[in-house]
Short mmCIF file of C-alpha atoms and ligand atoms in Angstrom, two decimals:
data_model
loop_
_atom_site.label_atom_id
_atom_site.label_comp_id
_atom_site.label_asym_id
_atom_site.label_seq_id
_atom_site.Cartn_x
_atom_site.Cartn_y
_atom_site.Cartn_z
CA UNK A 1 -32.09 108.12 151.94
CA UNK A 2 -29.31 106.02 152.23
CA UNK A 3 -29.40 102.70 150.09
CA UNK A 4 -26.60 99.75 149.35
CA UNK A 5 -27.92 99.39 146.11
CA UNK A 6 -28.25 102.08 143.42
CA UNK A 7 -31.80 100.66 142.81
CA UNK A 8 -35.31 100.16 143.98
CA UNK A 9 -36.59 96.65 143.09
CA UNK A 10 -39.48 94.83 142.36
CA UNK A 11 -38.84 91.58 144.10
CA UNK A 12 -42.03 90.04 142.92
CA UNK A 13 -40.80 89.42 139.46
CA UNK A 14 -37.67 88.68 140.54
CA UNK A 15 -38.50 85.00 139.81
CA UNK A 16 -39.46 85.85 136.03
CA UNK A 17 -35.05 87.49 135.99
CA UNK A 18 -33.73 84.41 137.14
CA UNK A 19 -35.84 82.48 134.28
CA UNK A 20 -34.83 84.32 131.61
CA UNK A 21 -38.45 86.23 130.96
CA UNK A 22 -37.49 89.72 132.09
CA UNK A 23 -33.99 91.50 132.10
CA UNK A 24 -32.92 92.59 135.27
CA UNK A 25 -33.73 96.07 133.96
CA UNK A 26 -37.16 95.94 133.80
CA UNK A 27 -37.68 95.72 137.53
CA UNK A 28 -35.20 97.74 139.48
CA UNK A 29 -35.00 101.34 138.93
CA UNK A 30 -32.42 103.73 140.01
CA UNK A 31 -33.42 105.24 142.97
CA UNK A 32 -31.45 109.10 142.56
CA UNK A 33 -34.18 108.51 138.79
CA UNK A 34 -38.04 107.74 141.39
CA UNK A 35 -36.44 111.00 143.33
CA UNK A 36 -35.08 113.43 140.81
CA UNK A 37 -38.19 115.88 141.62
CA UNK A 38 -38.22 115.90 145.08
CA UNK A 39 -35.74 118.26 145.57
CA UNK A 40 -35.41 118.25 149.57
CA UNK A 41 -34.06 114.48 149.38
CA UNK A 42 -30.98 113.87 148.88
CA UNK A 43 -29.64 110.16 147.89
CA UNK A 44 -26.04 108.28 149.16
CA UNK A 45 -25.57 104.84 147.81
CA UNK A 46 -23.76 103.62 151.64
CA UNK A 47 -24.21 100.71 153.65
CA UNK A 48 -25.92 101.79 157.10
CA UNK A 49 -23.66 99.83 159.80
CA UNK A 50 -24.72 101.08 162.81
CA UNK A 51 -27.09 103.57 164.63
CA UNK A 52 -26.26 105.73 167.79
CA UNK A 53 -29.74 106.54 169.21
CA UNK A 54 -27.88 109.09 171.95
CA UNK A 55 -26.16 111.32 169.73
CA UNK A 56 -28.22 110.56 166.36
CA UNK A 57 -26.97 109.56 163.60
CA UNK A 58 -26.26 106.42 161.29
CA UNK A 59 -22.52 105.26 161.05
CA UNK A 60 -22.58 104.86 156.56
CA UNK A 61 -19.88 103.05 154.50
CA UNK A 62 -20.02 105.16 151.50
CA UNK A 63 -18.08 104.62 148.25
CA UNK A 64 -14.14 105.38 149.89
CA UNK A 65 -14.91 105.49 153.39
CA UNK A 66 -15.54 103.97 156.66
CA UNK A 67 -18.13 104.75 159.44
CA UNK A 68 -19.54 108.01 158.07
CA UNK A 69 -21.55 109.87 160.16
CA UNK A 70 -24.81 111.02 158.87
CA UNK A 71 -27.36 113.03 161.52
CA UNK A 72 -30.81 112.72 161.83
CA UNK A 73 -33.93 114.29 163.38
CA UNK A 74 -36.16 110.69 162.27
CA UNK A 75 -34.77 108.21 161.35
CA UNK A 76 -37.16 105.35 159.00
CA UNK A 77 -35.23 102.14 159.03
CA UNK A 78 -36.41 99.72 155.96
CA UNK A 79 -33.77 97.02 156.11
CA UNK A 80 -36.08 94.87 154.72
CA UNK A 81 -34.36 90.41 155.22
CA UNK A 82 -31.87 88.29 153.82
CA UNK A 83 -31.89 84.78 153.44
CA UNK A 84 -32.44 82.14 156.14
CA UNK A 85 -30.67 78.69 156.08
CA UNK A 86 -31.96 77.86 159.02
CA UNK A 87 -28.43 76.89 160.72
CA UNK A 88 -26.74 75.41 157.69
CA UNK A 89 -24.87 78.76 156.43
CA UNK A 90 -22.80 76.35 154.72
CA UNK A 91 -26.17 75.68 151.93
CA UNK A 92 -25.51 79.03 150.46
CA UNK A 93 -23.05 78.17 148.24
CA UNK A 94 -23.96 75.10 146.96
CA UNK A 95 -28.06 76.97 146.99
CA UNK A 96 -28.47 80.17 145.98
CA UNK A 97 -31.83 82.15 147.09
CA UNK A 98 -33.33 84.46 145.52
CA UNK A 99 -33.84 88.28 146.83
CA UNK A 100 -31.48 90.81 144.94
CA UNK A 101 -31.20 91.49 141.26
CA UNK A 102 -27.30 89.83 141.35
CA UNK A 103 -28.84 86.92 143.40
CA UNK A 104 -31.19 86.40 140.19
CA UNK A 105 -28.82 86.71 137.56
CA UNK A 106 -26.96 84.07 139.90
CA UNK A 107 -29.17 81.88 139.42
CA UNK A 108 -30.79 82.91 135.95
CA UNK A 109 -26.54 81.35 134.96
CA UNK A 110 -26.98 78.42 137.48
CA UNK A 111 -29.74 77.24 135.12
CA UNK A 112 -28.87 78.31 132.07
CA UNK A 113 -25.60 76.97 132.46
CA UNK A 114 -27.15 73.11 133.68
CA UNK A 115 -28.51 73.09 130.04
CA UNK A 116 -25.00 74.26 128.36
CA UNK A 117 -23.40 71.15 130.38
CA UNK A 118 -25.89 68.67 130.01
CA UNK A 119 -25.38 69.70 125.65
CA UNK A 120 -21.69 69.01 125.55
CA UNK A 121 -21.46 66.03 128.12
CA UNK A 122 -21.03 63.28 126.37
CA UNK A 123 -22.37 60.21 128.89
CA UNK A 124 -25.95 59.86 129.01
CA UNK A 125 -25.72 58.85 132.44
CA UNK A 126 -24.78 62.44 133.81
CA UNK A 127 -27.21 64.03 131.70
CA UNK A 128 -30.31 63.50 134.31
CA UNK A 129 -28.66 65.38 137.32
CA UNK A 130 -27.85 68.29 134.78
CA UNK A 131 -31.12 68.12 134.21
CA UNK A 132 -32.64 68.11 137.78
CA UNK A 133 -33.89 71.70 139.43
CA UNK A 134 -34.87 71.11 143.13
CA UNK A 135 -36.56 74.20 144.77
CA UNK A 136 -36.14 74.56 148.64
CA UNK A 137 -39.23 75.34 149.98
CA UNK A 138 -42.79 75.88 148.82
CA UNK A 139 -43.89 79.55 149.02
CA UNK A 140 -45.32 81.72 146.85
CA UNK A 141 -41.35 81.83 145.20
CA UNK A 142 -40.96 77.85 144.94
CA UNK A 143 -44.21 77.58 143.79
CA UNK A 144 -43.86 80.54 140.85
CA UNK A 145 -40.13 79.45 140.15
CA UNK A 146 -40.92 75.62 139.78
CA UNK A 147 -43.91 76.68 137.89
CA UNK A 148 -41.25 79.27 135.63
CA UNK A 149 -38.89 76.25 134.72
CA UNK A 150 -41.78 74.03 133.58
CA UNK A 151 -42.61 76.86 131.00
CA UNK A 152 -39.12 77.49 129.51
CA UNK A 153 -38.24 73.91 129.24
CA UNK A 154 -41.41 73.11 127.55
CA UNK A 155 -41.65 75.57 125.51
CA UNK A 156 -38.95 78.10 125.43
CA UNK A 157 -35.95 75.54 125.18
CA UNK A 158 -37.50 72.07 123.58
CA UNK A 159 -36.54 72.32 120.63
CA UNK A 160 -32.82 74.51 120.64
CA UNK A 161 -30.64 71.45 121.95
CA UNK A 162 -29.22 68.41 119.78
CA UNK A 163 -28.42 65.83 122.35
CA UNK A 164 -30.83 66.93 124.96
CA UNK A 165 -34.18 66.81 125.98
CA UNK A 166 -35.02 70.56 127.55
CA UNK A 167 -38.56 68.90 128.45
CA UNK A 168 -37.18 65.69 129.96
CA UNK A 169 -35.91 68.05 132.40
CA UNK A 170 -37.41 67.10 136.21
CA UNK A 171 -37.88 69.75 138.12
CA UNK A 172 -38.78 68.90 142.65
CA UNK A 173 -39.77 71.09 144.82
CA UNK A 174 -39.47 70.62 147.86
CA UNK A 175 -40.99 71.55 151.83
CA UNK A 176 -41.43 70.53 154.96
CA UNK A 177 -44.49 71.81 155.30
CA UNK A 178 -47.56 69.68 154.75
CA UNK A 179 -49.38 72.08 151.78
CA UNK A 180 -47.83 74.00 149.23
CA UNK A 181 -48.49 78.49 150.03
CA UNK A 182 -49.40 77.73 153.79
CA UNK A 183 -50.37 81.54 153.78
CA UNK A 184 -52.97 81.21 151.47
CA UNK A 185 -56.97 78.95 152.27
CA UNK A 186 -56.96 74.86 151.82
CA UNK A 187 -58.65 74.97 149.31
CA UNK A 188 -55.97 77.49 147.33
CA UNK A 189 -53.15 75.30 148.16
CA UNK A 190 -54.36 72.31 146.44
CA UNK A 191 -55.71 74.46 143.28
CA UNK A 192 -51.74 75.64 142.64
CA UNK A 193 -50.41 72.13 143.71
CA UNK A 194 -52.66 70.66 141.00
CA UNK A 195 -51.27 73.51 138.10
CA UNK A 196 -47.73 72.50 139.21
CA UNK A 197 -48.47 69.04 138.61
CA UNK A 198 -50.06 69.46 135.24
CA UNK A 199 -46.99 71.04 134.76
CA UNK A 200 -44.60 68.26 135.55
CA UNK A 201 -43.42 69.45 138.16
CA UNK A 202 -43.09 67.09 141.36
CA UNK A 203 -44.10 67.68 144.30
CA UNK A 204 -42.26 66.68 148.08
CA UNK A 205 -44.28 67.74 150.66
CA UNK A 206 -43.95 67.22 154.76
CA UNK A 207 -39.75 66.86 154.66
CA UNK A 208 -37.25 68.85 155.13
CA UNK A 209 -33.74 68.43 153.70
CA UNK A 210 -31.36 67.23 155.67
CA UNK A 211 -28.24 68.07 153.23
CA UNK A 212 -27.54 69.93 150.16
CA UNK A 213 -23.95 69.53 149.02
CA UNK A 214 -22.25 69.26 145.59
CA UNK A 215 -24.25 66.34 144.56
CA UNK A 216 -27.97 67.14 145.57
CA UNK A 217 -29.62 66.88 148.48
CA UNK A 218 -30.45 64.61 151.12
CA UNK A 219 -34.45 64.56 151.22
CA UNK A 220 -36.47 62.08 153.72
CA UNK A 221 -32.93 59.77 153.91
CA UNK A 222 -32.60 59.37 150.07
CA UNK A 223 -30.88 61.55 147.67
CA UNK A 224 -31.87 63.27 145.04
CA UNK A 225 -28.87 64.10 142.87
CA UNK A 226 -29.21 67.48 141.19
CA UNK A 227 -26.42 70.28 140.24
CA UNK A 228 -29.47 72.76 140.07
CA UNK A 229 -30.58 73.44 143.77
CA UNK A 230 -31.95 77.32 144.91
CA UNK A 231 -33.01 77.86 148.08
CA UNK A 232 -37.08 79.57 148.34
CA UNK A 233 -37.45 78.49 151.95
CA UNK A 234 -36.40 81.08 155.10
CA UNK A 235 -35.89 84.69 155.41
CA UNK A 236 -34.10 86.56 158.19
CA UNK A 237 -34.09 90.27 158.64
CA UNK A 238 -31.32 92.81 159.05
CA UNK A 239 -29.16 93.65 161.51
CA UNK A 240 -31.68 96.46 162.97
CA UNK A 241 -32.35 95.34 166.19
CA UNK A 242 -28.75 94.64 166.82
CA UNK A 243 -27.95 98.45 165.52
CA UNK A 244 -30.62 99.82 168.30
CA UNK A 245 -29.99 96.91 170.67
CA UNK A 246 -33.94 97.13 171.38
CA UNK A 247 -36.86 93.98 171.30
CA UNK A 248 -37.01 91.73 168.95
CA UNK A 249 -39.23 88.82 168.11
CA UNK A 250 -38.09 85.31 167.90
CA UNK A 251 -36.88 85.54 164.33
CA UNK A 252 -35.50 89.14 164.90
CA UNK A 253 -37.32 91.29 163.73
CA UNK A 254 -37.27 94.81 166.17
CA UNK A 255 -40.77 95.01 167.98
CA UNK A 256 -42.09 97.94 167.43
CA UNK A 257 -44.78 100.08 169.01
CA UNK A 258 -48.66 100.61 166.76
CA UNK A 259 -46.86 103.80 165.72
CA UNK A 260 -43.96 102.00 164.25
CA UNK A 261 -41.37 103.55 166.61
CA UNK A 262 -39.03 102.24 169.23
CA UNK A 263 -39.96 102.04 173.20
CA UNK A 264 -38.25 104.97 174.02
CA UNK A 265 -37.38 106.86 170.89
CA UNK A 266 -40.53 108.66 169.44
CA UNK A 267 -38.02 109.53 166.25
CA UNK A 268 -37.26 106.26 165.33
CA UNK A 269 -39.83 103.96 163.28
CA UNK A 270 -38.89 100.44 162.18
CA UNK A 271 -40.70 99.52 158.69
CA UNK A 272 -41.80 97.11 156.40
CA UNK A 273 -39.84 93.44 156.80
CA UNK A 274 -37.36 94.02 159.65
CA UNK A 275 -39.44 94.95 161.49
CA UNK A 276 -42.74 92.64 163.38
CA UNK A 277 -45.83 94.08 164.91
CA UNK A 278 -48.69 91.96 165.39
CA UNK A 279 -52.76 92.84 164.46
CA UNK A 280 -55.62 91.26 166.81
CA UNK A 281 -52.85 89.01 168.00
CA UNK A 282 -50.77 87.25 164.79
CA UNK A 283 -47.88 89.07 162.89
CA UNK A 284 -48.41 91.04 160.09
CA UNK A 285 -46.69 88.60 157.12
CA UNK A 286 -43.26 89.77 155.60
CA UNK A 287 -45.17 91.23 152.00
CA UNK A 288 -44.99 94.23 150.08
CA UNK A 289 -48.38 95.67 151.48
CA UNK A 290 -47.35 95.55 154.79
CA UNK A 291 -43.52 97.53 153.82
CA UNK A 292 -45.89 99.79 151.68
CA UNK A 293 -48.46 101.14 154.35
CA UNK A 294 -46.12 101.26 156.72
CA UNK A 295 -43.99 103.44 154.82
CA UNK A 296 -46.27 106.39 154.36
CA UNK A 297 -47.87 105.72 157.77
CA UNK A 298 -43.96 106.81 159.09
CA UNK A 299 -44.46 109.32 156.73
CA UNK A 300 -47.43 111.19 157.32
CA UNK A 301 -46.75 110.65 161.17
CA UNK A 302 -42.80 113.18 161.08
CA UNK A 303 -45.17 115.57 158.45
CA UNK A 304 -47.84 115.73 161.13
CA UNK A 305 -45.08 115.86 163.74
CA UNK A 306 -43.32 118.54 161.60
CA UNK A 307 -46.47 120.65 161.25
CA UNK A 308 -47.41 120.43 164.83
CA UNK A 309 -51.04 118.79 163.56
CA UNK A 310 -52.16 115.76 166.15
CA UNK A 311 -50.94 112.29 165.43
CA UNK A 312 -52.65 109.66 163.52
CA UNK A 313 -54.48 106.31 165.02
CA UNK A 314 -51.81 103.84 165.33
CA UNK A 315 -50.93 102.31 162.35
CA UNK A 316 -53.41 99.05 160.92
CA UNK A 317 -52.85 96.66 158.18
CA UNK A 318 -55.09 96.84 155.08
CA UNK A 319 -55.16 93.50 153.67
CA UNK A 320 -55.84 93.50 150.02
CA UNK A 321 -55.05 90.01 149.51
CA UNK A 322 -52.79 87.58 148.62
CA UNK A 323 -51.47 86.28 145.26
CA UNK A 324 -49.68 83.78 144.10
CA UNK A 325 -48.78 82.60 139.79
CA UNK A 326 -48.85 78.55 139.13
CA UNK A 327 -47.30 79.06 135.01
CA UNK A 328 -48.76 80.66 131.63
CA UNK A 329 -52.48 81.85 132.29
CA UNK A 330 -52.81 80.38 135.96
CA UNK A 331 -52.57 82.22 139.51
CA UNK A 332 -54.09 81.53 142.54
CA UNK A 333 -55.82 85.01 144.74
CA UNK A 334 -57.37 85.44 148.21
CA UNK A 335 -58.56 88.29 148.97
CA UNK A 336 -61.02 88.43 151.86
CA UNK A 337 -64.14 85.81 151.24
CA UNK A 338 -62.59 86.18 147.49
CA UNK A 339 -60.82 82.92 146.50
CA UNK A 340 -59.84 82.74 142.61
CA UNK A 341 -57.56 80.27 140.54
CA UNK A 342 -56.45 79.99 136.80
CA UNK A 343 -56.83 82.59 134.20
CA UNK A 344 -58.95 85.85 135.80
CA UNK A 345 -57.02 85.47 138.62
CA UNK A 346 -53.36 85.79 136.05
CA UNK A 347 -55.09 88.18 134.54
CA UNK A 348 -55.95 90.40 137.71
CA UNK A 349 -51.71 89.05 139.12
CA UNK A 350 -50.61 90.93 135.89
CA UNK A 351 -52.46 93.98 136.54
CA UNK A 352 -51.36 95.27 139.84
CA UNK A 353 -47.59 93.74 139.58
CA UNK A 354 -47.95 96.48 136.38
CA UNK A 355 -48.68 98.97 138.24
CA UNK A 356 -46.66 98.33 140.77
CA UNK A 357 -43.20 98.61 138.84
CA UNK A 358 -42.23 102.07 139.72
CA UNK A 359 -41.79 103.52 137.17
CA UNK A 360 -44.33 104.39 133.68
CA UNK A 361 -41.61 103.59 131.09
CA UNK A 362 -41.49 99.40 133.38
CA UNK A 363 -44.92 99.16 133.30
CA UNK A 364 -45.06 99.46 129.10
CA UNK A 365 -41.58 97.50 128.74
CA UNK A 366 -42.75 94.62 131.27
CA UNK A 367 -46.05 94.29 129.28
CA UNK A 368 -44.58 94.11 125.94
CA UNK A 369 -42.27 91.46 126.61
CA UNK A 370 -45.46 89.62 128.50
CA UNK A 371 -47.92 89.83 125.63
CA UNK A 372 -44.53 88.65 123.88
CA UNK A 373 -43.69 85.52 125.67
CA UNK A 374 -47.49 85.05 126.13
CA UNK A 375 -47.76 84.43 122.71
CA UNK A 376 -43.72 83.40 121.10
CA UNK A 377 -42.53 81.03 123.46
CA UNK A 378 -39.40 83.62 123.85
CA UNK A 379 -37.80 85.34 126.80
CA UNK A 380 -36.31 88.85 127.34
CA UNK A 381 -32.49 87.47 128.30
CA UNK A 382 -31.52 84.19 128.09
CA UNK A 383 -27.81 85.20 128.90
CA UNK A 384 -25.20 83.78 130.75
CA UNK A 385 -23.81 86.54 131.88
CA UNK A 386 -20.27 85.67 133.18
CA UNK A 387 -17.16 87.66 133.75
CA UNK A 388 -14.21 85.68 132.37
CA UNK A 389 -11.08 87.01 133.48
CA UNK A 390 -8.77 88.16 130.44
CA UNK A 391 -6.00 85.70 129.78
CA UNK A 392 -2.54 86.35 131.27
CA UNK A 393 -0.29 88.78 129.13
CA UNK A 394 3.03 86.84 128.43
CA UNK A 395 5.85 88.64 130.61
CA UNK A 396 6.75 91.25 126.91
CA UNK A 397 10.19 89.72 127.83
CA UNK A 398 9.08 86.10 126.78
CA UNK A 399 8.09 87.49 123.22
CA UNK A 400 10.60 89.19 122.28
CA UNK A 401 13.46 87.90 121.06
CA UNK A 402 16.75 86.85 122.81
CA UNK A 403 19.06 90.14 121.85
CA UNK A 404 15.89 92.61 123.06
CA UNK A 405 15.71 90.50 126.16
CA UNK A 406 18.82 90.69 127.13
CA UNK A 407 19.16 95.14 126.23
CA UNK A 408 15.92 94.98 128.02
CA UNK A 409 17.11 93.58 130.89
C1 FAD B 1 -38.36 86.87 145.65
C2 FAD B 1 -39.60 87.87 146.36
C3 FAD B 1 -41.07 87.66 146.09
C4 FAD B 1 -41.89 88.22 146.27
N1 FAD B 1 -42.97 87.83 146.11
C5 FAD B 1 -43.61 89.32 146.80
C6 FAD B 1 -45.36 89.46 146.62
O1 FAD B 1 -46.11 88.38 144.91
N2 FAD B 1 -45.72 89.91 147.01
C7 FAD B 1 -45.73 90.70 147.75
O2 FAD B 1 -46.65 91.82 148.48
N3 FAD B 1 -44.57 90.62 148.98
C8 FAD B 1 -43.84 90.15 147.74
N4 FAD B 1 -42.71 89.97 148.62
C9 FAD B 1 -42.36 90.38 149.35
C10 FAD B 1 -41.81 92.24 149.06
O3 FAD B 1 -41.60 92.00 148.31
C11 FAD B 1 -41.07 92.96 150.66
O4 FAD B 1 -42.29 92.75 151.76
C12 FAD B 1 -41.37 94.22 150.05
O5 FAD B 1 -40.19 94.53 149.85
C13 FAD B 1 -40.60 94.32 152.17
O6 FAD B 1 -40.07 95.91 151.42
P1 FAD B 1 -39.14 96.18 152.36
O7 FAD B 1 -38.79 97.40 152.31
O8 FAD B 1 -39.38 96.63 154.63
O9 FAD B 1 -37.64 95.73 152.32
P2 FAD B 1 -36.82 95.24 151.26
O10 FAD B 1 -37.64 95.98 150.35
O11 FAD B 1 -36.29 94.24 151.00
O12 FAD B 1 -35.82 96.80 151.03
C14 FAD B 1 -34.70 97.04 151.64
C15 FAD B 1 -33.58 98.38 151.03
O13 FAD B 1 -32.73 98.22 152.23
C16 FAD B 1 -31.21 98.25 151.97
N5 FAD B 1 -30.82 97.90 152.74
C17 FAD B 1 -30.49 96.88 153.30
N6 FAD B 1 -29.74 96.86 154.19
C18 FAD B 1 -28.91 97.66 154.36
C19 FAD B 1 -27.46 98.50 154.38
N7 FAD B 1 -27.16 97.79 155.86
N8 FAD B 1 -27.71 99.36 154.54
C20 FAD B 1 -27.94 100.47 153.48
N9 FAD B 1 -28.79 99.92 152.78
C21 FAD B 1 -29.72 98.40 153.42
C22 FAD B 1 -31.51 97.62 150.65
O14 FAD B 1 -31.03 97.10 149.26
C23 FAD B 1 -33.34 97.33 150.28
O15 FAD B 1 -32.67 98.01 149.18
C24 FAD B 1 -41.41 89.52 147.71
C25 FAD B 1 -39.84 89.15 148.02
C26 FAD B 1 -38.70 88.48 147.55
C27 FAD B 1 -37.74 87.75 147.59
#
């Protein structure tokens, strides 16, 4: 197992780290710890940057060496996705996205810092920009984040500041699509939008963001002044397709065969977000269930080949449904014909998300934190964690009495 991070990350709860509900360690687990009891698995902390298909090894940068060849008999590539700014990479610095723990901590710093900056600002005219939060992208992450920021201001922060009123914060959710949660049914989208508006989130649909700069965003010719813009829109696949030099879909995801291998190489599998496979004429979505089921399938197929058993039938995704949470005690859920909104869906959401955390200790810790936050409004980790460079140490020579300085010279 080669990974550039030393931890497995449960991405569906990243927004809770970004909005201070959970601490980073509650949604990430050391890979070495998860696989510690599996004696035939070796874990390497390293970044893969190429594949030699003919000689069967992957090029890997490890901590102190570059391009180390790691040989394989079978290869499973599951390198996920990264943010896509739709050709505007210059937006990245101004509007951070949410894919890793480092991203979530950076967003948490940015959100909490905005309140601190506003409290320290004497000019009330500047409070408005500092307390305007813009989220670009109204998929599950944008919806969950905007509702969570609303809870943060209305429950946790409301009585802690003296010069500003955190409850006056403006939270704006933007999307070029005509509705929020586009992958859900129309009625679920409506219910989610209504709930967001009840929480005070301004939902603006049907227009893409034209510009993001230091002053905020431009949408449909209108300037929205904001010091905190968060990108929750597109994704781009990892470079796995380029490493393999095989066919990719329009987004750049590797086109795989029904057994999840790439054409001409039955020993190379590509699974999860970075793979592209159609089922019943539609591409499979980039969600955790697809990635997990594909991972299991590839593992089983390799096991069968090694033990010379017949191959299983082609991969088929079993869709258990979709969920998104819209603030405290309200979620939406769609599973086959079943559609649920409100508190029952929230209970189901909480149960499913606890179940999929990687370790029992995390399940207990997240459960306790949720109950505490639900009852008291207090959050698990509201720390602004920035690196402060040490004060430059004055050269010793300047501090010495003149005579000693001359001596030391
Ligand atoms: C904020 C957010 C919320 C989400 N919410 C939901 C949800 O509610 N429900 C749902 O079903 N799905 C959700 N998803 C999607 C879900 O998390 C993904 O579909 C799933 O994680 C994909 O799994 P994967 O294994 O393909 O990729 P990932 O989970 O992204 O794993 C990729 C791994 O590869 C490693 N890696 C990448 N490149 C390299 C390299 N070059 N060398 C070495 N290692 C590398 C990474 O460190 C990472 O560990 C969400 C995603 C995000 C970002």
